Amino acid sequence: MAKDLKLMKGNEAIARAMIASGCDGYFGYPITPQSEVMETLMAEKPWETTGMVVLQAESEVASINMVYGGAATGKKVATSSSSPGISLMQEGMTYLAGAEIPCVVVNVMRGGPGLGTIQPSQSDYFQSTKGGGHGDYQLYTLAPASVQEMYDFVFDAWDIAFKYRNPVLILSDGAIGQCMEKLYTRDDVPRWTEEERRANAPWATWGKPATRNHNIVTSLELDSAKQEIFNHKLQAKYAEMKEKEVRYEMLNCEDAEYIIVAYGSSSRIAMKAMQMAREKGIKVGLFRLITLFPFPTKQLAEVAAKVKGILCVEMSAGQMIEDVKLATECKVPVEHFGRFGGIIPTPGEVLKALEEKIVK
């Protein structure tokens, strides 16, 4: 239920949601443009009210391994960073996925490659959806488009993480992280009691009662045959996500002759471009991705079958467009428009690209 109406940044919303959702521990390291997450947690001092642990680790590598340790005990444990920091976490991410440990990771993207810029970007799509680390694994990936969704998706992420025993990534960017908007907060969810933790995480390493065997949390398996069986198990889990957990939003797609596909802050820009196009008599709809993995392949394919062309808008050189082309099987023209290096496109630029590349 909605609790209070507040005005805050997206990064602050993430921090407040961590506390309100019953998070047990946050381990992170400051990096622009997401440093306010930790700063807000430190200012709120949840260890005095809920008992939540907040710790600045010595590096991103240390923080993701602290997440592994804490989450392996069945606790709700999270971290956040920005693009270069998330790159440093990739070894830990694949260990978490391989050990089937639920946790929440937030990436507030900035421009790259390398250290790049501290300005917004969406160039971590491949890293997020194709598995940034080694092995056959996937992260359930949510893409918020507002401060409200930055807050709400933390609650959703815990549900998905523990339902599937899988890390969940909230993929935002510097524009939304630094954006200040109104936010409806929720009533706080109490941290799990010891009994609730054992009920929600029976696989975890929380001691050895006389009634059961040891729980072992690891991603190591030296028997190839057993490792193959385990990988089949993971693939079945990801297939279930694709079947049951796809999220998307469609605006003005019913009569659309052209579609813009976008996510995150780009979808907000695309929405305005869509409105401008309709004022000119061009029937444009918006297909907004909410989950990047699982990708709404079937749903987008159904929409694509009814239109003349699709424009993919993303602040990158073109990454999401590959999944759009796969979904549509290239049966309609699919073009890309994006700014990168930290530059945010304007609705006018999107409309111009639509007219020149798709409508013609």
Short mmCIF file of C-alpha atoms in Angstrom, two decimals:
data_model
loop_
_atom_site.label_atom_id
_atom_site.label_comp_id
_atom_site.label_asym_id
_atom_site.label_seq_id
_atom_site.Cartn_x
_atom_site.Cartn_y
_atom_site.Cartn_z
CA MET A 1 0.00 0.00 0.00
CA ALA A 2 1.10 3.57 -0.69
CA LYS A 3 2.48 5.21 2.42
CA ASP A 4 3.70 8.75 1.73
CA LEU A 5 4.27 11.04 -1.25
CA LYS A 6 7.87 12.20 -1.42
CA LEU A 7 10.24 13.95 -3.81
CA MET A 8 13.55 12.19 -4.34
CA LYS A 9 16.22 11.03 -6.79
CA GLY A 10 16.16 7.61 -8.40
CA ASN A 11 19.30 6.59 -6.50
CA GLU A 12 17.73 7.69 -3.24
CA ALA A 13 14.62 5.70 -4.11
CA ILE A 14 16.72 2.56 -4.50
CA ALA A 15 18.21 3.06 -1.04
CA ARG A 16 14.85 3.78 0.60
CA ALA A 17 13.35 0.72 -1.10
CA MET A 18 16.17 -1.49 0.19
CA ILE A 19 15.28 -0.52 3.74
CA ALA A 20 11.50 -0.68 3.21
CA SER A 21 11.65 -4.11 1.50
CA GLY A 22 13.33 -5.81 4.45
CA CYS A 23 16.86 -5.98 3.07
CA ASP A 24 19.31 -7.57 5.52
CA GLY A 25 22.55 -6.26 4.08
CA TYR A 26 23.99 -3.89 1.48
CA PHE A 27 27.63 -4.04 0.43
CA GLY A 28 28.84 -1.52 -2.14
CA TYR A 29 31.44 0.89 -3.34
CA PRO A 30 30.92 4.50 -4.50
CA ILE A 31 31.00 5.35 -8.20
CA THR A 32 29.30 8.12 -10.17
CA PRO A 33 26.41 8.31 -11.06
CA GLN A 34 25.07 5.95 -8.38
CA SER A 35 26.94 7.02 -5.26
CA GLU A 36 23.77 8.42 -3.66
CA VAL A 37 22.56 4.87 -3.06
CA MET A 38 25.19 4.25 -0.42
CA GLU A 39 25.17 7.87 0.76
CA THR A 40 21.43 7.68 1.44
CA LEU A 41 21.77 4.36 3.25
CA MET A 42 24.52 5.80 5.44
CA ALA A 43 22.39 8.86 6.21
CA GLU A 44 19.32 6.76 7.03
CA LYS A 45 21.31 4.48 9.42
CA PRO A 46 18.99 1.47 9.05
CA TRP A 47 21.22 -0.56 11.40
CA GLU A 48 19.70 1.50 14.22
CA THR A 49 16.09 0.83 13.19
CA THR A 50 15.84 -2.46 11.28
CA GLY A 51 19.24 -4.01 11.97
CA MET A 52 20.17 -3.88 8.28
CA VAL A 53 23.93 -4.02 7.67
CA VAL A 54 25.39 -1.31 5.40
CA LEU A 55 29.08 -1.57 4.57
CA GLN A 56 31.38 0.19 2.12
CA ALA A 57 33.69 -2.51 0.83
CA GLU A 58 37.24 -1.84 -0.32
CA SER A 59 36.28 -2.49 -3.95
CA GLU A 60 33.52 -3.73 -6.23
CA VAL A 61 35.17 -7.16 -6.27
CA ALA A 62 34.99 -7.29 -2.48
CA SER A 63 31.38 -6.07 -2.38
CA ILE A 64 30.03 -8.73 -4.78
CA ASN A 65 31.80 -11.46 -2.81
CA MET A 66 30.33 -10.08 0.42
CA VAL A 67 26.95 -10.36 -1.30
CA TYR A 68 27.76 -14.01 -2.09
CA GLY A 69 28.62 -14.74 1.53
CA GLY A 70 25.63 -12.98 3.05
CA ALA A 71 23.09 -14.20 0.51
CA ALA A 72 24.31 -17.81 0.86
CA THR A 73 22.88 -17.76 4.39
CA GLY A 74 19.40 -16.99 3.03
CA LYS A 75 19.52 -13.28 3.82
CA LYS A 76 18.21 -10.54 1.53
CA VAL A 77 21.50 -9.02 0.37
CA ALA A 78 22.11 -6.39 -2.32
CA THR A 79 24.69 -4.19 -3.99
CA SER A 80 24.77 -1.41 -6.57
CA SER A 81 27.32 0.17 -8.86
CA SER A 82 27.76 1.78 -12.27
CA SER A 83 29.09 0.29 -15.48
CA PRO A 84 32.86 -0.10 -14.77
CA GLY A 85 32.08 -1.33 -11.27
CA ILE A 86 29.58 -3.87 -12.59
CA SER A 87 32.29 -5.11 -14.96
CA LEU A 88 34.50 -5.81 -11.97
CA MET A 89 31.68 -7.80 -10.37
CA GLN A 90 31.21 -10.22 -13.26
CA GLU A 91 33.19 -13.10 -11.76
CA GLY A 92 31.08 -12.87 -8.62
CA MET A 93 27.90 -12.64 -10.68
CA THR A 94 28.55 -15.91 -12.46
CA TYR A 95 29.38 -17.56 -9.12
CA LEU A 96 26.08 -16.32 -7.69
CA ALA A 97 24.17 -17.63 -10.70
CA GLY A 98 26.09 -20.91 -10.63
CA ALA A 99 25.41 -21.41 -6.93
CA GLU A 100 21.75 -20.35 -7.41
CA ILE A 101 21.97 -17.63 -4.79
CA PRO A 102 19.21 -14.98 -4.84
CA CYS A 103 20.31 -11.35 -4.52
CA VAL A 104 19.62 -7.94 -6.03
CA VAL A 105 22.18 -5.95 -8.05
CA VAL A 106 21.57 -2.42 -9.34
CA ASN A 107 23.48 -0.95 -12.28
CA VAL A 108 23.08 2.80 -12.87
CA MET A 109 24.71 2.91 -16.31
CA ARG A 110 27.25 5.45 -17.56
CA GLY A 111 29.02 5.86 -20.88
CA GLY A 112 31.99 3.75 -21.94
CA PRO A 113 33.88 1.75 -22.98
CA GLY A 114 36.53 1.83 -20.29
CA LEU A 115 36.14 4.53 -17.67
CA GLY A 116 34.32 6.58 -20.29
CA THR A 117 32.14 9.34 -18.88
CA ILE A 118 29.97 9.84 -15.82
CA GLN A 119 27.01 10.78 -18.04
CA PRO A 120 24.04 8.45 -18.78
CA SER A 121 24.22 5.61 -21.26
CA GLN A 122 22.50 2.32 -22.09
CA SER A 123 25.51 0.50 -23.46
CA ASP A 124 25.49 -2.32 -20.88
CA TYR A 125 22.60 -4.17 -22.56
CA PHE A 126 24.81 -6.96 -23.90
CA GLN A 127 26.59 -7.34 -20.56
CA SER A 128 23.27 -7.54 -18.73
CA THR A 129 21.24 -9.82 -20.99
CA LYS A 130 23.84 -12.08 -22.57
CA GLY A 131 25.73 -12.93 -19.38
CA GLY A 132 28.63 -10.61 -18.56
CA GLY A 133 30.60 -13.40 -16.93
CA HIS A 134 31.50 -16.88 -18.11
CA GLY A 135 29.22 -19.88 -18.52
CA ASP A 136 25.63 -20.45 -19.59
CA TYR A 137 23.69 -18.27 -17.18
CA GLN A 138 21.17 -15.44 -17.22
CA LEU A 139 20.20 -12.61 -14.90
CA TYR A 140 16.56 -11.64 -14.61
CA THR A 141 16.81 -8.00 -15.72
CA LEU A 142 14.35 -5.20 -14.94
CA ALA A 143 14.61 -1.81 -16.68
CA PRO A 144 12.94 1.02 -14.70
CA ALA A 145 11.82 4.14 -16.56
CA SER A 146 11.01 6.35 -13.58
CA VAL A 147 11.94 7.06 -9.98
CA GLN A 148 8.76 5.25 -8.93
CA GLU A 149 9.85 2.13 -10.77
CA MET A 150 13.34 2.38 -9.29
CA TYR A 151 11.61 2.03 -5.93
CA ASP A 152 8.94 -0.52 -6.85
CA PHE A 153 11.27 -2.84 -8.75
CA VAL A 154 13.35 -3.49 -5.62
CA PHE A 155 10.32 -5.17 -4.05
CA ASP A 156 9.64 -7.09 -7.27
CA ALA A 157 13.29 -8.11 -7.52
CA TRP A 158 13.29 -9.84 -4.13
CA ASP A 159 10.20 -11.84 -5.11
CA ILE A 160 11.77 -13.02 -8.36
CA ALA A 161 15.19 -13.67 -6.83
CA PHE A 162 13.88 -16.02 -4.16
CA LYS A 163 11.22 -17.60 -6.37
CA TYR A 164 13.85 -18.72 -8.88
CA ARG A 165 16.97 -18.73 -6.67
CA ASN A 166 18.67 -16.36 -9.10
CA PRO A 167 20.37 -12.96 -9.03
CA VAL A 168 18.15 -10.14 -10.27
CA LEU A 169 19.58 -7.08 -12.00
CA ILE A 170 17.87 -3.69 -11.96
CA LEU A 171 19.34 -1.95 -15.00
CA SER A 172 18.92 1.81 -14.80
CA ASP A 173 21.04 4.71 -16.06
CA GLY A 174 22.44 7.99 -14.85
CA ALA A 175 19.48 10.00 -16.13
CA ILE A 176 16.97 8.15 -13.95
CA GLY A 177 19.41 7.72 -11.09
CA GLN A 178 19.95 11.48 -10.89
CA CYS A 179 16.40 12.47 -11.89
CA MET A 180 14.20 13.84 -9.09
CA GLU A 181 10.48 12.99 -9.22
CA LYS A 182 7.54 12.38 -6.95
CA LEU A 183 7.43 8.96 -5.36
CA TYR A 184 4.81 7.05 -3.43
CA THR A 185 6.54 4.94 -0.81
CA ARG A 186 5.15 1.71 0.64
CA ASP A 187 4.63 0.42 4.13
CA ASP A 188 7.83 -1.20 5.37
CA VAL A 189 8.21 -4.96 5.09
CA PRO A 190 9.81 -6.32 8.27
CA ARG A 191 13.03 -8.25 7.89
CA TRP A 192 12.48 -11.99 7.98
CA THR A 193 12.64 -13.68 11.33
CA GLU A 194 14.99 -16.66 11.66
CA GLU A 195 12.03 -18.99 11.13
CA GLU A 196 10.89 -17.11 8.02
CA ARG A 197 14.40 -17.11 6.60
CA ARG A 198 14.68 -20.86 7.00
CA ALA A 199 11.26 -21.33 5.43
CA ASN A 200 12.07 -19.06 2.45
CA ALA A 201 15.61 -20.36 1.95
CA PRO A 202 15.69 -24.04 2.97
CA TRP A 203 18.78 -24.50 0.78
CA ALA A 204 20.87 -21.91 2.66
CA THR A 205 23.82 -22.41 5.00
CA TRP A 206 22.09 -21.49 8.24
CA GLY A 207 23.33 -24.24 10.51
CA LYS A 208 22.82 -27.98 10.81
CA PRO A 209 19.78 -29.15 12.75
CA ALA A 210 19.78 -32.83 13.66
CA THR A 211 16.87 -33.42 11.29
CA ARG A 212 18.69 -32.84 7.99
CA ASN A 213 21.99 -33.12 6.17
CA HIS A 214 24.43 -30.28 5.54
CA ASN A 215 23.44 -27.65 3.00
CA ILE A 216 26.24 -26.98 0.53
CA VAL A 217 26.26 -23.75 -1.48
CA THR A 218 28.79 -23.85 -4.31
CA SER A 219 29.15 -23.45 -8.07
CA LEU A 220 31.93 -26.05 -8.29
CA GLU A 221 31.22 -29.47 -9.82
CA LEU A 222 34.16 -31.50 -11.14
CA ASP A 223 31.99 -34.30 -12.52
CA SER A 224 31.16 -33.24 -16.10
CA ALA A 225 28.06 -35.42 -16.27
CA LYS A 226 26.65 -33.85 -13.10
CA GLN A 227 27.55 -30.37 -14.35
CA GLU A 228 25.66 -30.99 -17.57
CA ILE A 229 22.59 -32.08 -15.61
CA PHE A 230 22.86 -28.92 -13.51
CA ASN A 231 23.12 -26.74 -16.61
CA HIS A 232 19.97 -28.36 -17.99
CA LYS A 233 18.30 -27.43 -14.70
CA LEU A 234 19.37 -23.79 -15.12
CA GLN A 235 18.11 -23.68 -18.71
CA ALA A 236 14.74 -25.03 -17.58
CA LYS A 237 14.59 -22.27 -14.96
CA TYR A 238 15.33 -19.59 -17.55
CA ALA A 239 12.70 -21.08 -19.85
CA GLU A 240 10.15 -20.82 -17.04
CA MET A 241 11.08 -17.16 -16.59
CA LYS A 242 10.49 -16.60 -20.31
CA GLU A 243 7.09 -18.22 -20.03
CA LYS A 244 5.85 -16.62 -16.81
CA GLU A 245 7.81 -13.46 -15.98
CA VAL A 246 7.93 -11.32 -19.14
CA ARG A 247 6.99 -7.68 -18.58
CA TYR A 248 6.38 -4.93 -21.14
CA GLU A 249 4.13 -1.95 -21.87
CA MET A 250 2.39 -0.98 -25.11
CA LEU A 251 1.14 2.54 -25.86
CA ASN A 252 -0.95 3.43 -28.94
CA CYS A 253 -0.06 0.15 -30.62
CA GLU A 254 -3.62 -0.77 -31.57
CA ASP A 255 -3.75 1.40 -34.71
CA ALA A 256 -0.02 2.00 -35.13
CA GLU A 257 1.64 1.82 -38.52
CA TYR A 258 5.09 2.26 -37.00
CA ILE A 259 6.54 1.20 -33.65
CA ILE A 260 9.29 2.60 -31.47
CA VAL A 261 10.94 0.03 -29.21
CA ALA A 262 12.80 1.40 -26.19
CA TYR A 263 13.48 0.89 -22.49
CA GLY A 264 14.48 2.97 -19.48
CA SER A 265 15.04 6.68 -19.99
CA SER A 266 15.00 6.25 -23.78
CA SER A 267 11.39 5.08 -23.56
CA ARG A 268 10.42 8.37 -21.93
CA ILE A 269 12.03 10.30 -24.78
CA ALA A 270 10.40 7.96 -27.29
CA MET A 271 6.99 8.56 -25.69
CA LYS A 272 7.26 12.28 -26.37
CA ALA A 273 8.47 11.58 -29.92
CA MET A 274 5.45 9.33 -30.41
CA GLN A 275 3.13 12.15 -29.30
CA MET A 276 4.85 14.60 -31.67
CA ALA A 277 4.53 12.11 -34.54
CA ARG A 278 0.82 11.62 -33.94
CA GLU A 279 0.31 15.38 -33.96
CA LYS A 280 1.75 15.28 -37.49
CA GLY A 281 -0.62 12.47 -38.49
CA ILE A 282 1.94 9.67 -38.29
CA LYS A 283 0.46 6.68 -36.45
CA VAL A 284 3.24 5.65 -34.10
CA GLY A 285 3.10 3.32 -31.09
CA LEU A 286 5.57 2.61 -28.31
CA PHE A 287 6.63 -0.85 -27.18
CA ARG A 288 8.47 -0.41 -23.87
CA LEU A 289 10.60 -3.22 -22.55
CA ILE A 290 10.35 -3.69 -18.79
CA THR A 291 12.17 -7.01 -18.63
CA LEU A 292 15.23 -7.14 -20.87
CA PHE A 293 15.70 -10.77 -19.88
CA PRO A 294 13.36 -12.43 -20.41
CA PHE A 295 12.83 -10.48 -23.64
CA PRO A 296 9.16 -10.19 -24.74
CA THR A 297 9.84 -11.96 -28.01
CA LYS A 298 6.36 -13.35 -28.69
CA GLN A 299 4.57 -10.15 -27.78
CA LEU A 300 6.80 -7.95 -29.92
CA ALA A 301 6.49 -10.35 -32.85
CA GLU A 302 2.70 -10.05 -32.71
CA VAL A 303 2.89 -6.26 -32.84
CA ALA A 304 5.55 -6.27 -35.55
CA ALA A 305 3.32 -8.35 -37.82
CA LYS A 306 0.88 -5.43 -38.03
CA VAL A 307 3.23 -2.50 -38.72
CA LYS A 308 5.34 -1.14 -41.57
CA GLY A 309 8.53 -0.54 -39.63
CA ILE A 310 10.26 -0.38 -36.24
CA LEU A 311 12.71 2.12 -34.82
CA CYS A 312 14.88 0.97 -31.90
CA VAL A 313 15.86 3.87 -29.66
CA GLU A 314 18.64 3.28 -27.14
CA MET A 315 21.57 5.27 -25.83
CA SER A 316 24.15 2.97 -27.39
CA ALA A 317 25.63 2.10 -30.75
CA GLY A 318 22.90 -0.51 -31.17
CA GLN A 319 22.58 -3.50 -28.83
CA MET A 320 18.90 -4.06 -28.05
CA ILE A 321 18.23 -3.96 -31.80
CA GLU A 322 19.70 -7.46 -32.17
CA ASP A 323 16.96 -8.96 -29.97
CA VAL A 324 14.32 -6.90 -31.79
CA LYS A 325 15.48 -8.27 -35.15
CA LEU A 326 15.45 -11.81 -33.79
CA ALA A 327 11.93 -11.33 -32.43
CA THR A 328 10.58 -9.90 -35.69
CA GLU A 329 12.58 -12.30 -37.88
CA CYS A 330 13.36 -9.22 -40.03
CA LYS A 331 9.90 -9.40 -41.61
CA VAL A 332 9.61 -5.62 -41.29
CA PRO A 333 12.31 -2.93 -41.55
CA VAL A 334 14.09 -2.47 -38.20
CA GLU A 335 16.40 0.54 -37.77
CA HIS A 336 18.40 1.97 -34.89
CA PHE A 337 18.75 5.46 -33.52
CA GLY A 338 20.88 6.30 -30.55
CA ARG A 339 23.26 8.78 -29.03
CA PHE A 340 26.15 7.54 -26.97
CA GLY A 341 29.15 8.73 -25.03
CA GLY A 342 26.79 10.18 -22.42
CA ILE A 343 24.63 12.29 -24.76
CA ILE A 344 20.86 12.03 -24.25
CA PRO A 345 18.80 12.26 -27.45
CA THR A 346 15.91 14.69 -27.76
CA PRO A 347 12.37 13.75 -28.82
CA GLY A 348 12.88 15.87 -31.94
CA GLU A 349 15.93 13.84 -32.91
CA VAL A 350 13.98 10.62 -32.43
CA LEU A 351 11.10 11.91 -34.58
CA LYS A 352 13.52 12.99 -37.30
CA ALA A 353 15.18 9.55 -37.28
CA LEU A 354 11.77 7.89 -37.48
CA GLU A 355 10.77 9.97 -40.48
CA GLU A 356 14.08 9.52 -42.29
CA LYS A 357 14.74 5.85 -41.55
CA ILE A 358 11.29 4.27 -41.26
CA VAL A 359 8.48 6.47 -42.56
CA LYS A 360 10.49 8.05 -45.43
#
